[in-house]
CSV table of N, CA and C in Angstrom, one decimal:
chain,number,residue,atom,x,y,z
A,270,MET,N,-8.3,14.8,2.7
A,270,MET,CA,-7.6,13.7,2.4
A,270,MET,C,-6.6,12.4,3.5
A,271,ILE,N,-7.1,11.4,3.0
A,271,ILE,CA,-6.3,10.4,3.9
A,271,ILE,C,-5.3,9.3,2.9
A,272,ARG,N,-4.2,9.3,3.4
A,272,ARG,CA,-3.4,8.4,2.5
A,272,ARG,C,-2.7,7.2,3.5
A,273,VAL,N,-3.1,6.1,3.1
A,273,VAL,CA,-2.2,4.8,4.1
A,273,VAL,C,-1.1,4.5,2.5
A,274,PHE,N,0.0,4.6,3.2
A,274,PHE,CA,1.1,4.3,2.1
A,274,PHE,C,2.1,2.9,2.5
A,275,VAL,N,2.5,2.2,1.9
A,275,VAL,CA,3.3,1.1,2.4
A,275,VAL,C,4.8,1.0,1.6
A,276,LEU,N,5.5,0.9,2.3
A,276,LEU,CA,7.0,0.7,1.4
A,276,LEU,C,7.6,-0.4,2.0
A,277,TYR,N,8.1,-1.2,1.0
A,277,TYR,CA,8.7,-2.3,1.1
A,277,TYR,C,10.1,-2.2,0.7
A,278,PRO,N,11.2,-2.8,1.5
A,278,PRO,CA,12.5,-2.4,1.5
A,278,PRO,C,13.0,-3.5,0.3
A,279,GLU,N,12.3,-4.6,-0.3
A,279,GLU,CA,12.5,-5.4,-1.6
A,279,GLU,C,11.4,-5.5,-2.5
A,280,PRO,N,11.5,-5.9,-4.0
A,280,PRO,CA,10.7,-5.9,-4.5
A,280,PRO,C,9.9,-7.0,-4.3
A,281,PRO,N,8.6,-7.0,-4.6
A,281,PRO,CA,7.8,-8.3,-4.2
A,281,PRO,C,7.9,-9.3,-5.6
A,282,ASP,N,7.4,-10.5,-5.4
A,282,ASP,CA,7.3,-11.2,-6.5
A,282,ASP,C,6.1,-10.6,-7.4
A,283,GLN,N,6.4,-10.4,-8.7
A,283,GLN,CA,5.5,-9.5,-9.4
A,283,GLN,C,4.2,-10.6,-9.7
A,284,GLU,N,4.4,-11.7,-9.6
A,284,GLU,CA,2.9,-12.5,-9.8
A,284,GLU,C,1.8,-12.5,-8.8
A,285,ARG,N,2.7,-13.0,-7.6
A,285,ARG,CA,2.2,-12.7,-6.2
A,285,ARG,C,1.6,-11.4,-5.7
A,286,TYR,N,2.3,-10.3,-6.5
A,286,TYR,CA,2.0,-8.8,-6.0
A,286,TYR,C,0.6,-8.5,-6.9
A,287,GLU,N,0.5,-9.0,-8.2
A,287,GLU,CA,-0.6,-8.6,-8.9
A,287,GLU,C,-1.7,-9.2,-8.1
A,288,GLN,N,-1.7,-10.5,-7.7
A,288,GLN,CA,-2.9,-10.9,-6.8
A,288,GLN,C,-3.3,-10.1,-5.6
A,289,HIS,N,-2.5,-9.6,-4.8
A,289,HIS,CA,-2.6,-8.7,-3.7
A,289,HIS,C,-3.0,-7.5,-4.2
A,290,VAL,N,-2.6,-6.6,-5.4
A,290,VAL,CA,-3.3,-5.6,-5.9
A,290,VAL,C,-4.8,-5.9,-6.1
A,291,GLU,N,-5.2,-6.9,-7.0
A,291,GLU,CA,-6.6,-7.2,-7.0
A,291,GLU,C,-7.2,-7.4,-5.9
A,292,LEU,N,-6.8,-8.0,-4.7
A,292,LEU,CA,-7.5,-8.2,-3.7
A,292,LEU,C,-7.7,-7.0,-3.1
A,293,SER,N,-6.6,-5.7,-3.1
A,293,SER,CA,-6.7,-4.8,-2.3
A,293,SER,C,-7.7,-3.8,-3.0
A,294,ARG,N,-8.0,-4.0,-4.3
A,294,ARG,CA,-8.8,-3.3,-4.9
A,294,ARG,C,-10.3,-3.9,-4.7
A,295,ARG,N,-10.6,-5.2,-4.4
A,295,ARG,CA,-11.9,-5.8,-4.2
A,295,ARG,C,-12.3,-5.3,-3.0
A,296,GLU,N,-11.2,-5.5,-1.8
A,296,GLU,CA,-11.6,-5.6,-0.6
A,296,GLU,C,-11.6,-3.9,-0.2
A,297,VAL,N,-11.1,-3.0,-0.7
A,297,VAL,CA,-11.1,-1.7,-0.4
A,297,VAL,C,-11.5,-0.6,-1.8
A,298,PRO,N,-12.6,-0.7,-1.8
A,298,PRO,CA,-13.1,0.1,-3.1
A,298,PRO,C,-13.4,1.4,-2.9
A,299,HIS,N,-13.3,2.1,-1.8
A,299,HIS,CA,-13.4,3.4,-1.7
A,299,HIS,C,-12.1,4.2,-1.8
A,300,ALA,N,-11.1,3.3,-2.0
A,300,ALA,CA,-9.6,4.0,-2.0
A,300,ALA,C,-9.4,4.2,-3.7
A,301,THR,N,-8.5,4.9,-4.0
A,301,THR,CA,-8.0,5.0,-5.4
A,301,THR,C,-6.2,4.4,-4.8
A,302,ILE,N,-6.0,3.5,-5.6
A,302,ILE,CA,-4.6,2.8,-5.5
A,302,ILE,C,-3.6,3.0,-6.7
A,303,ARG,N,-2.2,3.5,-5.7
A,303,ARG,CA,-1.2,3.3,-6.7
A,303,ARG,C,-0.2,2.6,-6.3
A,304,HIS,N,0.7,2.1,-7.1
A,304,HIS,CA,1.7,1.6,-6.7
A,304,HIS,C,2.9,1.6,-7.6
A,305,GLY,N,4.1,1.4,-7.5
A,305,GLY,CA,5.2,1.7,-8.3
A,305,GLY,C,6.5,1.1,-7.9
A,306,ARG,N,7.3,0.9,-8.5
A,306,ARG,CA,9.0,1.0,-8.2
A,306,ARG,C,9.6,2.1,-7.6
A,307,ILE,N,10.2,2.4,-6.9
A,307,ILE,CA,11.1,3.3,-5.9
A,307,ILE,C,12.4,3.3,-7.0
A,308,PHE,N,12.7,4.2,-7.8
A,308,PHE,CA,13.9,4.0,-8.6
A,308,PHE,C,15.0,5.2,-8.2
A,309,GLY,N,15.0,5.7,-7.2
A,309,GLY,CA,16.1,6.5,-6.6
A,309,GLY,C,15.6,7.4,-5.5
A,310,SER,N,16.7,8.1,-5.0
A,310,SER,CA,16.7,8.9,-3.7
A,310,SER,C,17.7,10.2,-4.0
A,311,PRO,N,17.5,11.1,-3.5
A,311,PRO,CA,18.6,12.5,-3.6
A,311,PRO,C,19.8,12.2,-2.7
A,312,GLN,N,19.5,11.1,-1.7
A,312,GLN,CA,20.8,10.7,-1.1
A,312,GLN,C,21.3,9.8,-1.5
A,313,GLY,N,21.6,9.4,-2.5
A,313,GLY,CA,21.9,8.0,-3.3
A,313,GLY,C,21.0,6.8,-3.4
A,314,GLU,N,21.4,5.8,-2.9
A,314,GLU,CA,20.4,4.4,-3.0
A,314,GLU,C,19.5,4.4,-1.9
A,315,PRO,N,17.9,4.2,-2.3
A,315,PRO,CA,17.0,4.4,-1.6
A,315,PRO,C,17.0,3.0,-1.1
A,316,ASP,N,16.4,3.4,0.3
A,316,ASP,CA,16.3,2.4,1.4
A,316,ASP,C,15.0,1.4,1.0
A,317,PHE,N,14.0,1.9,0.3
A,317,PHE,CA,12.9,0.9,-0.2
A,317,PHE,C,12.9,0.9,-1.4
A,318,ALA,N,12.1,-0.3,-1.8
A,318,ALA,CA,12.2,-0.9,-3.1
A,318,ALA,C,11.2,-0.5,-4.2
A,319,TYR,N,9.9,-0.7,-3.3
A,319,TYR,CA,8.4,-0.5,-3.7
A,319,TYR,C,7.5,0.4,-3.1
A,320,TYR,N,6.6,0.8,-3.5
A,320,TYR,CA,5.6,1.8,-3.0
A,320,TYR,C,4.0,1.5,-3.3
A,321,PHE,N,3.2,1.6,-2.4
A,321,PHE,CA,1.7,0.9,-2.6
A,321,PHE,C,0.7,2.0,-1.7
A,322,GLU,N,0.0,2.5,-2.1
A,322,GLU,CA,-0.8,3.6,-1.8
A,322,GLU,C,-2.2,3.6,-1.6
A,323,TYR,N,-3.1,3.7,-0.9
A,323,TYR,CA,-4.6,3.8,-0.7
A,323,TYR,C,-4.8,5.4,-0.5
A,324,GLU,N,-5.5,5.9,-1.2
A,324,GLU,CA,-6.0,7.2,-1.1
A,324,GLU,C,-7.4,7.2,-0.9
A,325,PHE,N,-8.0,8.1,0.3
A,325,PHE,CA,-9.5,7.9,0.7
A,325,PHE,C,-9.6,9.4,0.5
A,326,PRO,N,-11.0,9.9,0.2
A,326,PRO,CA,-11.5,11.3,0.2
A,326,PRO,C,-11.4,12.0,1.5
A,327,ASP,N,-11.8,11.0,2.4
A,327,ASP,CA,-11.5,11.5,3.5
A,327,ASP,C,-11.9,10.5,4.9
A,328,ARG,N,-11.7,10.9,6.1
A,328,ARG,CA,-11.9,9.9,7.3
A,328,ARG,C,-12.9,8.9,7.2
A,329,ASP,N,-13.9,9.4,6.8
A,329,ASP,CA,-15.1,8.6,6.9
A,329,ASP,C,-15.2,7.3,6.1
A,330,ALA,N,-14.5,7.6,4.8
A,330,ALA,CA,-14.1,6.4,3.8
A,330,ALA,C,-13.0,5.6,4.3
A,331,PHE,N,-11.9,6.1,5.1
A,331,PHE,CA,-10.7,5.7,5.3
A,331,PHE,C,-11.4,4.6,6.6
A,332,ARG,N,-12.4,5.0,7.6
A,332,ARG,CA,-13.0,4.3,8.8
A,332,ARG,C,-14.1,3.2,7.9
A,333,ALA,N,-14.5,3.4,6.9
A,333,ALA,CA,-15.4,2.5,6.2
A,333,ALA,C,-14.6,1.2,5.7
A,334,SER,N,-13.3,1.5,5.7
A,334,SER,CA,-12.6,0.5,4.7
A,334,SER,C,-11.9,-0.2,5.7
A,335,GLU,N,-12.0,-0.2,7.1
A,335,GLU,CA,-11.1,-0.8,8.0
A,335,GLU,C,-11.1,-2.5,7.6
A,336,GLY,N,-12.0,-2.6,7.7
A,336,GLY,CA,-12.1,-4.3,7.5
A,336,GLY,C,-11.3,-4.8,6.4
A,337,GLY,N,-11.6,-4.0,5.0
A,337,GLY,CA,-10.6,-4.4,3.9
A,337,GLY,C,-9.3,-4.1,4.1
A,338,LEU,N,-8.9,-3.0,4.7
A,338,LEU,CA,-7.3,-2.6,5.2
A,338,LEU,C,-6.7,-3.7,5.7
A,339,SER,N,-7.6,-4.6,6.7
A,339,SER,CA,-7.1,-5.2,7.5
A,339,SER,C,-6.9,-6.9,6.7
A,340,LYS,N,-8.0,-7.3,5.8
A,340,LYS,CA,-7.7,-8.3,5.1
A,340,LYS,C,-6.2,-8.0,4.0
A,341,ALA,N,-6.3,-6.9,3.6
A,341,ALA,CA,-5.2,-6.5,2.4
A,341,ALA,C,-4.0,-6.7,3.2
A,342,ALA,N,-3.8,-6.1,4.8
A,342,ALA,CA,-2.5,-6.3,5.7
A,342,ALA,C,-2.3,-7.6,5.8
A,343,GLU,N,-3.2,-8.5,6.1
A,343,GLU,CA,-3.1,-10.2,6.2
A,343,GLU,C,-2.3,-10.4,4.8
A,344,ASP,N,-3.0,-10.3,3.5
A,344,ASP,CA,-2.4,-10.8,2.2
A,344,ASP,C,-1.1,-10.2,2.1
A,345,ALA,N,-0.9,-9.2,2.5
A,345,ALA,CA,0.4,-8.8,2.3
A,345,ALA,C,1.5,-9.3,3.3
A,346,ASN,N,1.4,-9.6,4.5
A,346,ASN,CA,2.2,-10.3,5.4
A,346,ASN,C,2.1,-11.9,4.8
A,347,ALA,N,1.4,-12.3,4.1
A,347,ALA,CA,1.5,-13.8,3.7
A,347,ALA,C,2.5,-13.7,2.5
A,348,MET,N,2.6,-12.5,2.0
A,348,MET,CA,3.7,-12.5,0.6
A,348,MET,C,4.9,-12.9,1.4
A,349,GLY,N,5.4,-12.8,2.4
A,349,GLY,CA,6.5,-13.1,3.1
A,349,GLY,C,7.8,-12.2,3.0
A,350,ILE,N,7.4,-11.2,2.8
A,350,ILE,CA,8.5,-9.9,2.9
A,350,ILE,C,8.3,-8.7,3.7
A,351,ASP,N,9.2,-8.0,4.0
A,351,ASP,CA,8.7,-7.0,5.2
A,351,ASP,C,8.5,-5.6,4.4
A,352,PHE,N,7.5,-4.9,5.2
A,352,PHE,CA,6.9,-3.9,4.9
A,352,PHE,C,6.6,-3.2,6.0
A,353,ARG,N,6.4,-1.3,5.6
A,353,ARG,CA,6.3,-0.7,6.8
A,353,ARG,C,4.9,0.0,6.2
A,354,VAL,N,4.0,0.4,7.2
A,354,VAL,CA,3.1,1.2,7.0
A,354,VAL,C,2.8,2.7,7.6
A,355,PHE,N,2.5,3.5,6.6
A,355,PHE,CA,2.2,5.0,7.4
A,355,PHE,C,0.7,5.3,7.0
A,356,PHE,N,0.2,6.4,7.5
A,356,PHE,CA,-1.2,7.1,8.0
A,356,PHE,C,-0.8,8.7,7.6
A,357,ALA,N,-1.4,9.1,6.6
A,357,ALA,CA,-1.0,10.7,6.4
A,357,ALA,C,-2.4,11.4,6.0
A,358,SER,N,-2.7,12.4,6.9
A,358,SER,CA,-3.5,13.5,6.5
A,358,SER,C,-3.1,14.5,5.7
A,359,VAL,N,-3.5,14.5,4.3
A,359,VAL,CA,-3.1,15.3,3.4
A,359,VAL,C,-4.0,16.3,3.2
A,360,GLN,N,-3.3,17.7,3.1
A,360,GLN,CA,-4.0,19.0,3.1
A,360,GLN,C,-4.4,19.4,1.5
């Protein structure tokens, strides 16, 4: 299983963010998408405010989605807030 997760240091504008989620669902149909507000951390105040995740069943599905992921990344950049992207292979 492959996960692509995105961390936002500040919450996105909700109306614009919903447009981004819909674009992501349309452009990356092989992924399960999850997202939500980060509400805490054991160390105190969290460094990030919002979480977004794509989950792919395998590397082939991930590779097949590269074009859609690029479009979603362009749209995320257009939202005008910083974010960090990570890739994980989950056992």
